[in-house]
Structures are given as C-alpha cells and as structure tokens.
mmCIF file of C-alpha atoms in Angstrom:
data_model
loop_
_atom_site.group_PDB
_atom_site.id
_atom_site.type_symbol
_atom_site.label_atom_id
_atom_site.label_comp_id
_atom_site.label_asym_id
_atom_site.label_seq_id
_atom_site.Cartn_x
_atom_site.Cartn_y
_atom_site.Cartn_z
ATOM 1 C CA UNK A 1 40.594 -9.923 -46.663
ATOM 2 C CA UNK A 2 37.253 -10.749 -48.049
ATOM 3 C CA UNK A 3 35.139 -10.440 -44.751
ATOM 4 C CA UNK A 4 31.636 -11.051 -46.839
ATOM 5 C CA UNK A 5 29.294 -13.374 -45.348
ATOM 6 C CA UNK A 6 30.581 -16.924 -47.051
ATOM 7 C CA UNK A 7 27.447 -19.106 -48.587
ATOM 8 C CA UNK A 8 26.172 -21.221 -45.612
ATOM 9 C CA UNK A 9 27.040 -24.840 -47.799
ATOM 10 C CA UNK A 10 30.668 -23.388 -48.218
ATOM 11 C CA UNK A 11 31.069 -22.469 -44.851
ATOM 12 C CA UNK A 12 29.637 -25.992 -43.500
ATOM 13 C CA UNK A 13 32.581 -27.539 -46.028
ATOM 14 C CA UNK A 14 35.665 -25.025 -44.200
ATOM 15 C CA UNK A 15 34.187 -26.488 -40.942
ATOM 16 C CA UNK A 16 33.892 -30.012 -41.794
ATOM 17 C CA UNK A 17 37.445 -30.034 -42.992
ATOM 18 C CA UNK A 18 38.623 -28.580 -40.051
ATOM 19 C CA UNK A 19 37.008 -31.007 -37.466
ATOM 20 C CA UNK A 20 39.103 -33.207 -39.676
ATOM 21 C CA UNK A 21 42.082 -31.580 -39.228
ATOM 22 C CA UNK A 22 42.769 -29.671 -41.864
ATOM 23 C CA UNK A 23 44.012 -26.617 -40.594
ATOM 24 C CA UNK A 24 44.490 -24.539 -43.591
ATOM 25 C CA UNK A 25 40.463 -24.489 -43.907
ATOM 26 C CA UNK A 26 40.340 -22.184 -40.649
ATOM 27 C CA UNK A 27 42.135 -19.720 -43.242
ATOM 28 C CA UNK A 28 39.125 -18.093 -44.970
ATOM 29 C CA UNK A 29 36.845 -18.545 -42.015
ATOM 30 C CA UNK A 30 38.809 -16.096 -40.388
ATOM 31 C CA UNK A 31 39.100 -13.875 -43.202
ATOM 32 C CA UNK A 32 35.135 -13.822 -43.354
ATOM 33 C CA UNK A 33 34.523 -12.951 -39.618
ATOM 34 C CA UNK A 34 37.656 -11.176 -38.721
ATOM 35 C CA UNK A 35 36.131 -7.798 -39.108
ATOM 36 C CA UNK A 36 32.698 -8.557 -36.852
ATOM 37 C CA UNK A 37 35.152 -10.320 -33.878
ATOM 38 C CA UNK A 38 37.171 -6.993 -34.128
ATOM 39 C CA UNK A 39 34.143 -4.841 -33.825
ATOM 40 C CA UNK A 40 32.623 -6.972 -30.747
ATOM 41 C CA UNK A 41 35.989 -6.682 -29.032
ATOM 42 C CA UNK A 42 36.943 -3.532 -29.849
ATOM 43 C CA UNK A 43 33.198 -2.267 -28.492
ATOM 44 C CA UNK A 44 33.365 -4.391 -25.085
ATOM 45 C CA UNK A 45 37.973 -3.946 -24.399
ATOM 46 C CA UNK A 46 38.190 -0.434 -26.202
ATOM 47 C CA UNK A 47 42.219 -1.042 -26.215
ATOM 48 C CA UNK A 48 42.900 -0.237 -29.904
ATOM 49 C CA UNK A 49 46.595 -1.990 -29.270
ATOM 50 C CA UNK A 50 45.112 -4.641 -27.683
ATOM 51 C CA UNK A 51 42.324 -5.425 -29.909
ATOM 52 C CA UNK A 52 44.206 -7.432 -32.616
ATOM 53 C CA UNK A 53 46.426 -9.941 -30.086
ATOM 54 C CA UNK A 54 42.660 -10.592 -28.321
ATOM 55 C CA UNK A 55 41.532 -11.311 -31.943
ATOM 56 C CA UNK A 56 44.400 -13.608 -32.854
ATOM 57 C CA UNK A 57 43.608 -15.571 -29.497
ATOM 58 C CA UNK A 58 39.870 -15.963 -29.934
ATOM 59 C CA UNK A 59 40.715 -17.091 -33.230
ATOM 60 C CA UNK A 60 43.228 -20.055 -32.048
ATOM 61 C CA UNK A 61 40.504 -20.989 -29.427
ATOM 62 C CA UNK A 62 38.041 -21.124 -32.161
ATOM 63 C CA UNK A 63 40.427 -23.406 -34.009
ATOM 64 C CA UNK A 64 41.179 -25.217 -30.901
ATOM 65 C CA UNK A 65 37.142 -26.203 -29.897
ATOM 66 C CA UNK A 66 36.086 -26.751 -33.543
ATOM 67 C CA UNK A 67 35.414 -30.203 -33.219
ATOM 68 C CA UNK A 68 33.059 -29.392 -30.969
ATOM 69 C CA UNK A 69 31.045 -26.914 -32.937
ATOM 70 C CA UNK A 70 28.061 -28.882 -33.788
ATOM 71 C CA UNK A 71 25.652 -26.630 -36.083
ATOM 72 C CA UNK A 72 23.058 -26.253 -33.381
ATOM 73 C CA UNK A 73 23.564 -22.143 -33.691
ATOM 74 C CA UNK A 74 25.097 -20.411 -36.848
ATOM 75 C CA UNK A 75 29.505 -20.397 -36.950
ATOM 76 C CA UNK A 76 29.042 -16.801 -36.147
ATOM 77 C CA UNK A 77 26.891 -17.018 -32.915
ATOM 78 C CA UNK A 78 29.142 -19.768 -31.909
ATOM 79 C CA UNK A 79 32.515 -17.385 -32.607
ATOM 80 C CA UNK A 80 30.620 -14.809 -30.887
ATOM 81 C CA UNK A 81 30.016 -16.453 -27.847
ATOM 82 C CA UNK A 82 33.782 -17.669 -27.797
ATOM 83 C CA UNK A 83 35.043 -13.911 -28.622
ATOM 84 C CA UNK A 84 32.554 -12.287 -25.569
ATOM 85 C CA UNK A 85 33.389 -15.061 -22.769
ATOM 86 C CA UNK A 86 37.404 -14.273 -23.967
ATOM 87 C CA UNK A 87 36.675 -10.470 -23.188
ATOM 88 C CA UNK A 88 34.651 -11.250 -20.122
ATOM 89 C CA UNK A 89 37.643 -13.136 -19.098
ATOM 90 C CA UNK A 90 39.641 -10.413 -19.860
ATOM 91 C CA UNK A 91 37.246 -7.395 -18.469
ATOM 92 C CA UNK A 92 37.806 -9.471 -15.104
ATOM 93 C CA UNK A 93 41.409 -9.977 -14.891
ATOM 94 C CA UNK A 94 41.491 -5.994 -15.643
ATOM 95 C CA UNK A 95 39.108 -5.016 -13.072
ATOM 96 C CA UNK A 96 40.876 -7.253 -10.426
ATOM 97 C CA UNK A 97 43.857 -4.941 -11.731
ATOM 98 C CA UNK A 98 42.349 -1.838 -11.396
ATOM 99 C CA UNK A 99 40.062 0.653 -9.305
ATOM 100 C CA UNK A 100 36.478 -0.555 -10.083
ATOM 101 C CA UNK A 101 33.147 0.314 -9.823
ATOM 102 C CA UNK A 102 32.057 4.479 -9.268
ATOM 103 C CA UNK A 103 30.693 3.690 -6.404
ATOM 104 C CA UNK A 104 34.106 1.657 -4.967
ATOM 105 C CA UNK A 105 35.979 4.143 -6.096
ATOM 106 C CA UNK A 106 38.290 6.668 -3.362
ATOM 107 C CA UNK A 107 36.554 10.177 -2.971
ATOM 108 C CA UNK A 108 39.551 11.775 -5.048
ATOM 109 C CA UNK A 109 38.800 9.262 -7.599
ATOM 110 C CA UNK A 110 35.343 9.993 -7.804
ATOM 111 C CA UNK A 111 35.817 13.912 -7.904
ATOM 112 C CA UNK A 112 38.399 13.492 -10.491
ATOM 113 C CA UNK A 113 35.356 11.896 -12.723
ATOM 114 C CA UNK A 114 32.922 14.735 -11.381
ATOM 115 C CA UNK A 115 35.376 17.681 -12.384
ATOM 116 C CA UNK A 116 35.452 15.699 -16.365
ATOM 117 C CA UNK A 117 32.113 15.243 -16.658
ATOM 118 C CA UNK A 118 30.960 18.864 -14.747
ATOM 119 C CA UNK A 119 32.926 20.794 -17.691
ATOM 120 C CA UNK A 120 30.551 19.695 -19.998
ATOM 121 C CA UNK A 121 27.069 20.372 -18.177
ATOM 122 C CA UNK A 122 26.509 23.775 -19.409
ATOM 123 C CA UNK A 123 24.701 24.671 -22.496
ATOM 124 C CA UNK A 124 22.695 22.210 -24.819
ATOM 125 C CA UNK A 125 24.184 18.908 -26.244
ATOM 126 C CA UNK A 126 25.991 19.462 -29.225
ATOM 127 C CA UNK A 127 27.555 16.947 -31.136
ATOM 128 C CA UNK A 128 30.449 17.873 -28.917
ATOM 129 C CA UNK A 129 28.300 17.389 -25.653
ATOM 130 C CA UNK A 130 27.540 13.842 -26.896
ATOM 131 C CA UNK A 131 30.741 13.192 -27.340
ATOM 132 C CA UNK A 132 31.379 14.457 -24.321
ATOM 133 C CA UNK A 133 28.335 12.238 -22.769
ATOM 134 C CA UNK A 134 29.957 9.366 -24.458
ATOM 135 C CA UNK A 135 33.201 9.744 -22.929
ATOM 136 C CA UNK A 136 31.241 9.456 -19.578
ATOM 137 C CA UNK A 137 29.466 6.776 -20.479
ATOM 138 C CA UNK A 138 32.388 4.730 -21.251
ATOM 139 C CA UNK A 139 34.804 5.724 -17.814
ATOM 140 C CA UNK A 140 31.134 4.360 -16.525
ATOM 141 C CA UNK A 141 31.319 1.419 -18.153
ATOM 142 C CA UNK A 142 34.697 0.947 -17.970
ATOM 143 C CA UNK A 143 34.176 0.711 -14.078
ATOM 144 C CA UNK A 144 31.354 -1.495 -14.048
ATOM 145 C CA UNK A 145 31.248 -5.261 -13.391
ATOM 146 C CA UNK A 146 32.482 -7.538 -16.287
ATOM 147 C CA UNK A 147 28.607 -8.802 -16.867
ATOM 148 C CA UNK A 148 27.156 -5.143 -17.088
ATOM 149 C CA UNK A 149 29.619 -4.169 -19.050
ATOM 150 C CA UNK A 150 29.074 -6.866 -21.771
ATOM 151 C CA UNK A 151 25.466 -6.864 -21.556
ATOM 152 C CA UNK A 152 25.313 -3.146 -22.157
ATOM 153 C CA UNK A 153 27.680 -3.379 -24.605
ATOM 154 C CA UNK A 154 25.779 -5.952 -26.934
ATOM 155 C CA UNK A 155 22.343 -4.298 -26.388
ATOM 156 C CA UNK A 156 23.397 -0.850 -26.539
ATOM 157 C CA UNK A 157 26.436 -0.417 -28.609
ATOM 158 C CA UNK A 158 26.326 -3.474 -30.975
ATOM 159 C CA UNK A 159 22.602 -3.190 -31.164
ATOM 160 C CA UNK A 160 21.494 -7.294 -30.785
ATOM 161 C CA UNK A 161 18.129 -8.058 -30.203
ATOM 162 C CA UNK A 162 17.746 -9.759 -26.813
ATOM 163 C CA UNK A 163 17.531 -13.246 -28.084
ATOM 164 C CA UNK A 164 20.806 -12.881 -30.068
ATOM 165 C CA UNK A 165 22.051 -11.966 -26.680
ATOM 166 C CA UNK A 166 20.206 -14.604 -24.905
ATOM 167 C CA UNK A 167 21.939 -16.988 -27.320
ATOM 168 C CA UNK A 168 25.678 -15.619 -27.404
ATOM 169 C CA UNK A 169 25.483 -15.770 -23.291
ATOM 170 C CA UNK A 170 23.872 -18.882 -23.027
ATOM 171 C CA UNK A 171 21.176 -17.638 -20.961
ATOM 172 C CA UNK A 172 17.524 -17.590 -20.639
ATOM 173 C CA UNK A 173 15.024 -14.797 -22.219
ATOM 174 C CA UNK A 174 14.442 -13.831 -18.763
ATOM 175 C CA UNK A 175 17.544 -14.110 -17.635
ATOM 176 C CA UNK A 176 18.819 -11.904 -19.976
ATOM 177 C CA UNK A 177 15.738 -9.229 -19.533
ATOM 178 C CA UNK A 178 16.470 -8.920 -16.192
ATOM 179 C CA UNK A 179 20.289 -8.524 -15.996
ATOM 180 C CA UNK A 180 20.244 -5.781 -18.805
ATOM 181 C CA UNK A 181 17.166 -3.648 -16.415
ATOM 182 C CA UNK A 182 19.588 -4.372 -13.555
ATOM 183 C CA UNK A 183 22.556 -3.164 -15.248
ATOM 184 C CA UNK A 184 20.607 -0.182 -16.748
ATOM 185 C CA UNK A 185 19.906 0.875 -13.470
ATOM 186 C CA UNK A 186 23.031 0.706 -12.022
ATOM 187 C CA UNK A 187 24.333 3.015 -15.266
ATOM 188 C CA UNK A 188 21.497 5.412 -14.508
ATOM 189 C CA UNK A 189 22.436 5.772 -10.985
ATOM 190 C CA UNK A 190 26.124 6.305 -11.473
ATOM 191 C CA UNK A 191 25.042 8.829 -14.046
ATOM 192 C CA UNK A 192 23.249 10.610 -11.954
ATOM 193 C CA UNK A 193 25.895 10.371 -9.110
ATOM 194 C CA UNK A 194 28.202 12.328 -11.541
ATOM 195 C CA UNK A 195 26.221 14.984 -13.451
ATOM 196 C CA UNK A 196 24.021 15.707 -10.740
ATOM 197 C CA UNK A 197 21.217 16.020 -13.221
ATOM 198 C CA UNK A 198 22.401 18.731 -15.275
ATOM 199 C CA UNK A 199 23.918 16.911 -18.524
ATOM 200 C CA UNK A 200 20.330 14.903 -18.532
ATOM 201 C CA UNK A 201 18.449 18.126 -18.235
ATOM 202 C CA UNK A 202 20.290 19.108 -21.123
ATOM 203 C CA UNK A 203 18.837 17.035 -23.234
ATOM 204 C CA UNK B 1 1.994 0.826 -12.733
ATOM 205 C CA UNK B 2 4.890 0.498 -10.440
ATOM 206 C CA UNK B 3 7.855 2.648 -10.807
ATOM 207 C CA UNK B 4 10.300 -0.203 -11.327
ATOM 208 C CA UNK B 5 7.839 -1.579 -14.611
ATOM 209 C CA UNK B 6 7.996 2.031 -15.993
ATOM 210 C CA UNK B 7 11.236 2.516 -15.734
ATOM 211 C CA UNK B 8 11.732 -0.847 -17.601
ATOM 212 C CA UNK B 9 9.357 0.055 -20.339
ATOM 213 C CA UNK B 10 11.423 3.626 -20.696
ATOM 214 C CA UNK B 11 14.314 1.875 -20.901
ATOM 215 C CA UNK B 12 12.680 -0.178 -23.888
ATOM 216 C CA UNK B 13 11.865 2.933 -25.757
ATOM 217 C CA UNK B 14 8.509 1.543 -25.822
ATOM 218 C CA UNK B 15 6.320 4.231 -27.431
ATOM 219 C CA UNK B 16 4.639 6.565 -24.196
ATOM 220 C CA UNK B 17 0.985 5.495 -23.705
ATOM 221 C CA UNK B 18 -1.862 7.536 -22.127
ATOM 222 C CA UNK B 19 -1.482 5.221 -18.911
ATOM 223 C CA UNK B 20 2.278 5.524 -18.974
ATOM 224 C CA UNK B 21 2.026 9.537 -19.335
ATOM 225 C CA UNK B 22 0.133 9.448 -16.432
ATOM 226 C CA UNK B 23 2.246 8.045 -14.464
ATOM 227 C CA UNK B 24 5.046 10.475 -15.211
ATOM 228 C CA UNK B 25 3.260 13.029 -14.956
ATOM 229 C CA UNK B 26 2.629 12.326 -11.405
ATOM 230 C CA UNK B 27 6.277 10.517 -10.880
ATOM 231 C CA UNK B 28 8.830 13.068 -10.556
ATOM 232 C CA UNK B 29 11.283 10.455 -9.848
ATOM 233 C CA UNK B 30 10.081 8.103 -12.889
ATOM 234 C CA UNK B 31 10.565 11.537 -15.372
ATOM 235 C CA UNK B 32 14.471 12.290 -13.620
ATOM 236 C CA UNK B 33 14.739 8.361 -14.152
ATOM 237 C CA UNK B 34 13.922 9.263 -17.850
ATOM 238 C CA UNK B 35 15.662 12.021 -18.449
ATOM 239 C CA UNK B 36 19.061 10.605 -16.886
ATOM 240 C CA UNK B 37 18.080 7.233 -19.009
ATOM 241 C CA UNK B 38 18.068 9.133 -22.397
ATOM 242 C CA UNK B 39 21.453 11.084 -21.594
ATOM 243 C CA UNK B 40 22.809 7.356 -21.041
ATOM 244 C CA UNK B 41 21.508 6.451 -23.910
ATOM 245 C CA UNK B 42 23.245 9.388 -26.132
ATOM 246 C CA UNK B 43 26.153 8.501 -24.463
ATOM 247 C CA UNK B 44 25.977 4.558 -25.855
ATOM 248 C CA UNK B 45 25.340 5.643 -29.451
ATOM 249 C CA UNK B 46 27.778 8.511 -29.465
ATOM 250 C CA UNK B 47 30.395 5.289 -27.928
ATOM 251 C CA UNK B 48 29.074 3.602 -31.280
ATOM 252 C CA UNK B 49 30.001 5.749 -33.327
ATOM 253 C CA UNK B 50 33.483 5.373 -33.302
ATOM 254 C CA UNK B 51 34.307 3.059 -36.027
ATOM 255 C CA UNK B 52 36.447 -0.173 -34.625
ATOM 256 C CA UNK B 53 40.141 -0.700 -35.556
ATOM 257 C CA UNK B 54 40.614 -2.641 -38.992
ATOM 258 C CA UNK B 55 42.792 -5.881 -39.400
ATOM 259 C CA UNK B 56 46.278 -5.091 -40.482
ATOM 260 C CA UNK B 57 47.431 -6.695 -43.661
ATOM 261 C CA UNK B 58 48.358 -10.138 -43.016
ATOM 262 C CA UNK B 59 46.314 -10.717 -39.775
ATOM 263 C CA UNK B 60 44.469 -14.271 -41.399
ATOM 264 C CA UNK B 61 48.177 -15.472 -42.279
ATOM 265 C CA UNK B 62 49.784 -14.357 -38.668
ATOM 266 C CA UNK B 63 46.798 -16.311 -37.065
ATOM 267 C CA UNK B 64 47.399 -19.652 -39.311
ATOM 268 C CA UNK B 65 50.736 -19.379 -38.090
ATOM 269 C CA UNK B 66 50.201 -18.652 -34.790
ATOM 270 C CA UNK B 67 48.042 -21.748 -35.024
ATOM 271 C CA UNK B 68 50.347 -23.992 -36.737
ATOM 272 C CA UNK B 69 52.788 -23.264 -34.217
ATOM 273 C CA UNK B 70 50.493 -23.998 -31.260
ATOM 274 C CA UNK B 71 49.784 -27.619 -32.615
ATOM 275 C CA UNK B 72 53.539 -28.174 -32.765
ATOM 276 C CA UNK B 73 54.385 -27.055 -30.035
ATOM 277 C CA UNK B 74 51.439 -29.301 -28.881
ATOM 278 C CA UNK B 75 52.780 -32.031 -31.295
ATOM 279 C CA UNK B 76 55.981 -31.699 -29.336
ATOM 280 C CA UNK B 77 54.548 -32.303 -25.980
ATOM 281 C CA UNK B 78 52.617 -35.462 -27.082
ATOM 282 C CA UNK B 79 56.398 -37.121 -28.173
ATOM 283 C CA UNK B 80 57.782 -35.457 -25.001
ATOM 284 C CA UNK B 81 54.986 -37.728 -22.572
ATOM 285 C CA UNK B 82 55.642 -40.824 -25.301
ATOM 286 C CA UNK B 83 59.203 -41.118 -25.499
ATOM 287 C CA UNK B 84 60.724 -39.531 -22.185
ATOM 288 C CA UNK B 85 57.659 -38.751 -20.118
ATOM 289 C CA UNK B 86 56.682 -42.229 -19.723
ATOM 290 C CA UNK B 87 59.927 -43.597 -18.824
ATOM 291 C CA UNK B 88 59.803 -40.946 -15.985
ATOM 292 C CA UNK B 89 56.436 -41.826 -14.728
ATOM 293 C CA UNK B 90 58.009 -45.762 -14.280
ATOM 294 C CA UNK B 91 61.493 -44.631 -12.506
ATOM 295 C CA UNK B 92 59.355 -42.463 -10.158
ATOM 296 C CA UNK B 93 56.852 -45.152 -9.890
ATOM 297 C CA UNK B 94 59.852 -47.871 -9.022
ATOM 298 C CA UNK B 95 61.325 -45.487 -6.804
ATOM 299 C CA UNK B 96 58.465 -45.499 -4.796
ATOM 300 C CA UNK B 97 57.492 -48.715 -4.623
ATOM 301 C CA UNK B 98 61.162 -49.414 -3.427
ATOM 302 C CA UNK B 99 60.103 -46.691 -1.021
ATOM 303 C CA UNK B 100 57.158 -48.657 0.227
ATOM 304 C CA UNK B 101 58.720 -52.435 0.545
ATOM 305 C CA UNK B 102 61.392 -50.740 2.860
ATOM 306 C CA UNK B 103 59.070 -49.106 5.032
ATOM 307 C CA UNK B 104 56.177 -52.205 4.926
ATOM 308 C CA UNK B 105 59.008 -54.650 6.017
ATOM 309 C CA UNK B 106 59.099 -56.117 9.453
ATOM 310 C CA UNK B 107 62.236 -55.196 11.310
ATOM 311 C CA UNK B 108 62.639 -59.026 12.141
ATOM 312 C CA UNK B 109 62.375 -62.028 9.431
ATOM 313 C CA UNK B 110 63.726 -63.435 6.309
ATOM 314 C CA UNK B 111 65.496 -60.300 5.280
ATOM 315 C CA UNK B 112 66.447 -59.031 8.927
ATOM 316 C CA UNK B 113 67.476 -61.853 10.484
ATOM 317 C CA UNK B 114 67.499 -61.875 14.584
ATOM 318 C CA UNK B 115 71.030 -63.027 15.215
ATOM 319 C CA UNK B 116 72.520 -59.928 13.787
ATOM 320 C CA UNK B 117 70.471 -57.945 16.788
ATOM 321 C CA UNK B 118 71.327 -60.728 19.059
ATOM 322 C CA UNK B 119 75.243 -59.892 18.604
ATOM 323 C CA UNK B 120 74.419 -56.101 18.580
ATOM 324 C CA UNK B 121 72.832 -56.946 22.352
ATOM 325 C CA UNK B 122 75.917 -59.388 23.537
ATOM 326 C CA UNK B 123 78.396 -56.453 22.689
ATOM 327 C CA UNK B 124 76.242 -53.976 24.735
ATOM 328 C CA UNK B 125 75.994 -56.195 27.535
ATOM 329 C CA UNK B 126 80.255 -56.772 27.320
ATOM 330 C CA UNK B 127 80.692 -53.295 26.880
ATOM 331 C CA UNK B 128 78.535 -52.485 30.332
ATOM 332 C CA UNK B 129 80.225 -55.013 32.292
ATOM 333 C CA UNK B 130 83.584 -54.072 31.161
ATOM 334 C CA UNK B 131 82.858 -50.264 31.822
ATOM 335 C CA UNK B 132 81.628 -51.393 35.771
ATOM 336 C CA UNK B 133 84.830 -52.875 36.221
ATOM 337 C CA UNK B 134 87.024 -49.723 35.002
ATOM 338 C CA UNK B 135 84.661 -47.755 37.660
ATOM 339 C CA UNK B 136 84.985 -50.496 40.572
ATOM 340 C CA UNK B 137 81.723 -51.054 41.100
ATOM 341 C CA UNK B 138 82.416 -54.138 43.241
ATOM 342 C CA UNK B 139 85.145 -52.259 45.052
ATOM 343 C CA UNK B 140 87.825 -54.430 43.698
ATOM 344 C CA UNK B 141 89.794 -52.412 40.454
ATOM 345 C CA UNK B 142 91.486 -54.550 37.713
ATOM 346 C CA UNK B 143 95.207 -53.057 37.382
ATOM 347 C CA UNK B 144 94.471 -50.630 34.454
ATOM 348 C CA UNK B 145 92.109 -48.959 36.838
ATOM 349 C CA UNK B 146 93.982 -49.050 39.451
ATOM 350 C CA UNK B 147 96.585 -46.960 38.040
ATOM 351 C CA UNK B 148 94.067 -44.702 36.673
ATOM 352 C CA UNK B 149 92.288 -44.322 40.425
ATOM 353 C CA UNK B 150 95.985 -43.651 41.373
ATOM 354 C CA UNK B 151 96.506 -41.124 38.612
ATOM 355 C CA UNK B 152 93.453 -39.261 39.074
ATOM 356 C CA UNK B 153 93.634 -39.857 42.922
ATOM 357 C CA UNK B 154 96.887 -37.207 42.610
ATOM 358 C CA UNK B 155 95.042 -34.935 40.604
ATOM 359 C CA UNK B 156 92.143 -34.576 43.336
ATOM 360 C CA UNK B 157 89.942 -36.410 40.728
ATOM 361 C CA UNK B 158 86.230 -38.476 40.952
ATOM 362 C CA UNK B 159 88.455 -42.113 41.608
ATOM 363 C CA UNK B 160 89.462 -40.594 45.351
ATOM 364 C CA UNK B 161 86.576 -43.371 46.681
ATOM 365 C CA UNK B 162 88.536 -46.121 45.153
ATOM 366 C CA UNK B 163 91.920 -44.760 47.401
ATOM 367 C CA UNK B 164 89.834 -44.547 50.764
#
C-alpha cells in the first residue's frame, strides 16, 4: 500500500498503458490514491461498512472511463470528480430511501432530533459539547439535499479551496460561491430550528 | 451593507472590519446569524476529526480482480452478440418480414387465386337452396321433408304449416 503521491512522468506512463489496455497498470494507481478516495467518501457517505465496496466501484469506473482521461486536470481531480458524482449518486438513491430534509421531516421526527441535541445545550462547549455539536451537524447533513451535502462536505470537512471545488463539480466560480452561501444558510437555519439558540450561545 | 453580503462574508471568516462591526452591532439578527454560523462551524471540524476508515490488506488486488472479472464478463457478452446474438437478430428479423409479406398481400392474385373463392360462393349458394327446399319455401316438400313435416307435425312441432 504505498499511497505516496507517484512522480507526475510515472503516473502519465500507468495511464498511458492503461488507455492501451493494459490493465495491470491501474494496479499502483490505485494503491497511490486509495487512501484520499476513502477519505472523500468516507467524509460525504459516513457508512464505515460501506465505504470500501463504494471505493472498489469508483475504482472500476475509473478503470472503465480511462481512455477518456485526457490530462486537461491532474489524475487526482479527475478520480475525484468520478468518486463525488458516485456518492452524489449514492446520497440520492439514500435520500429517496429515507426521511429527508429537517424541515420534511414528521413532528415526532423532528422532536426526536430536538430532545438529542437539547441534552447538550447546557454549560460551555467542551470537547465533549463539540462532539456533541458535531453529531448534530452530521444528522443535519445527513438530511440535507445530495448537493448541500457534498458541497459542505468538500468546503468544510475536506477543506478545498473553492476552485478545487469548482473544478471537481464541474461548475463555475460563481456557481460554486453561490450554492455553498445557499447551502450554508439552509445549515444555519436548521441549526437554529433545533438548538433554539442555546448551543450557539454557548460558544 | 446588506444583511445577506454580511452574512456571506461571516461565513468566509473574513477578518471583522470597522464597517462590518458596525453593522453587527446594529444587526441583532446578522450577530444570532453569527453566532449559530460558528456553532456550525465547530460542528464541521469536530465531523473532521474523525479519522476515515483505512484500506484492508489486499484492497488494490480485490479491485484488479474485481476488474478483470468485469472485462470478462464483458468479453463474454461481446462473443455472446457475435456468435449467437446475431443469428437471433436475423431469425427475428425473417420472422418478421414473413410477418409483413402475409399481411401486405392482396387477398386476390397470383398467390390467392379467385376460383378457390368462386367455389367457396357456389357451395354457399347450393347449400341455401337446398336448405329452402327442406323448409318448403315454395310450398311443395321433397319426400325427406315431407316425412320430417309429418314427424314433427305429430309432435306439435314448427312444420304444422306444411300439414295445413
């Protein structure tokens, strides 16, 4: 598992022999980005179980669209962009599964989510709180729509710039500036909808 | 400034300027907006935090497999449309033009010829004469009917015109 970033004429040489059908060249490709498509996927599904069989597909995709990989971004943008539309696919088949947004949610649904995240308003934050906070954040997130979700995700939990964003999404600057206030909103709101205030006095 | 630009700039975590503290001073809906913003925000980085899952050993060689597999299986569905899928396509394709000549022929012509609905329409017209006679139509039976009037006649039957 060697997972260091491979020298950019060595990696060019794995792809080239892959567009040309030599499969076992995919081999230490994936060893070198395994470990950043797990984080990524892990940070936007947050399945542990499931994290390694939506690995091994994004992978086989990869493999399966190399030809047309054509070295206008880096390999890893490019594998990035493959891994976050295979979780956005897979954020939406779950929420068409499951009860969705806060807002959508049933009243008992809702007050189950208050009661969680009302045990933790008293006091200051400690590093319990936060994890506490976090916890909230995520049943947030996990209820949000697919885009919000991985928008917030790269920007606030992976920590890309906007124009790494902009690129793994395909979208503009703008585009991209916009749908992350809109979707920052949106958290705030449901934030507030839950604590009432208190946990963001708190801090 | 407008609330909405603020509230953008807060969620930047662009440094607070003199204008900026103004406004939030005066806002009390811009400061909630930044206080709920920056509880958000713990949230997100405590959610970072947590280290992801690790590869198992052998993920790199289950995924070459998993791959080689795929593009036999895809191998094998290339041979399937060469060698048996094609053939398929042509018998359906026969089949259907078959299909078509049947329905696109004429009912009369070289291949139905009018004579053999010509004989069809001389045994009808036999058959209906033959069948007037039985009932007497021109009040005069043939013998077979006349023992059948007389038959039925006995049993109170529909050939009591034929006694009268």
């Amino acid at each position: 598992m060697a997972n260091s970033r491979p020298e950019p004429s060595q990696e060019a040489e794995w792809i080239r022999r892959c567009q040309s059908g030599e499969k076992e060249a995919f081999a230490p490709l994936v060893d070198a980005y395994q470990r950043r498509i797990f984080a990524i996927v892990f940070h936007l599904v947050r399945r542990r179980n499931d994290v390694e069989d939506i690995v091994q597909e994004i992978f086989m995709k990869a493999f399966a669209a190399i030809e047309s990989y054509n070295s206008q971004s880096s390999f890893g943008t490019w594998l990035n962009r493959i891994a976050v539309n295979h979780c956005y696919d897979y954020l939406r088949r779950q929420r068409s599964s499951r009860v969705t947004y806060f807002a959508e949610m049933s009243e008992e649904g809702q007050r189950q989510i208050e009661s969680q995240s009302q045990s933790h308003e008293e006091g200051g934050l400690n590093s319990e709180d936060k994890l506490a906070v976090g916890d909230l954040v995520w049943k947030l997130l996990a209820r949000a729509p697919a885009e919000d979700r991985v928008i917030l995700t790269l920007k606030e939990i992976e920590d890309r710039s906007v124009e790494e964003i902009s690129e793994i999404l395909g979208l503009k600057l703008s585009t991209v500036k916009v749908r992350l206030h809109r979707a920052r909103k949106r958290m705030v709101r449901d934030f507030e909808k839950l604590a009432g205030g208190t946990v963001s006095h708190a801090l | 400034m407008r609330c909405d630009t603020v509230r953008q700039m807060l969620e930047e975590g662009v440094e607070i300027s003199p204008s900026l503290r103004v406004h939030l001073d005066s806002c009390s809906a811009c400061r909630e907006y930044l206080r709920s913003w920056q509880a958000v925000r713990a949230g997100f980085v405590a959610l970072g935090v947590e280290a992801p899952p690790e590869p198992s050993i052998g993920f790199t060689t289950r995924v070459m497999r998993r791959i080689g597999s795929a593009a036999e299986e895809l191998q094998f569905g290339q041979q399937f449309i060469d060698q048996i899928g094609r053939r398929f396509v042509y018998a359906t394709l026969m089949v259907a033009l078959t299909l078509l000549l049947v329905l696109l022929l004429p009912s009369s012509g070289p291949f139905r010829s009018s004579g053999v609905s010509e004989s069809v329409l001389v045994q009808t017209q036999v058959a209906t004469v033959s069948n007037e006679q039985i009932l007497g139509v021109d009040g005069v039976d043939s013998g077979d009917s006349a023992e059948y009037s007389t038959a039925s006649g006995r049993n109170g039957g529909p050939a009591m015109r034929g006694s009268q």
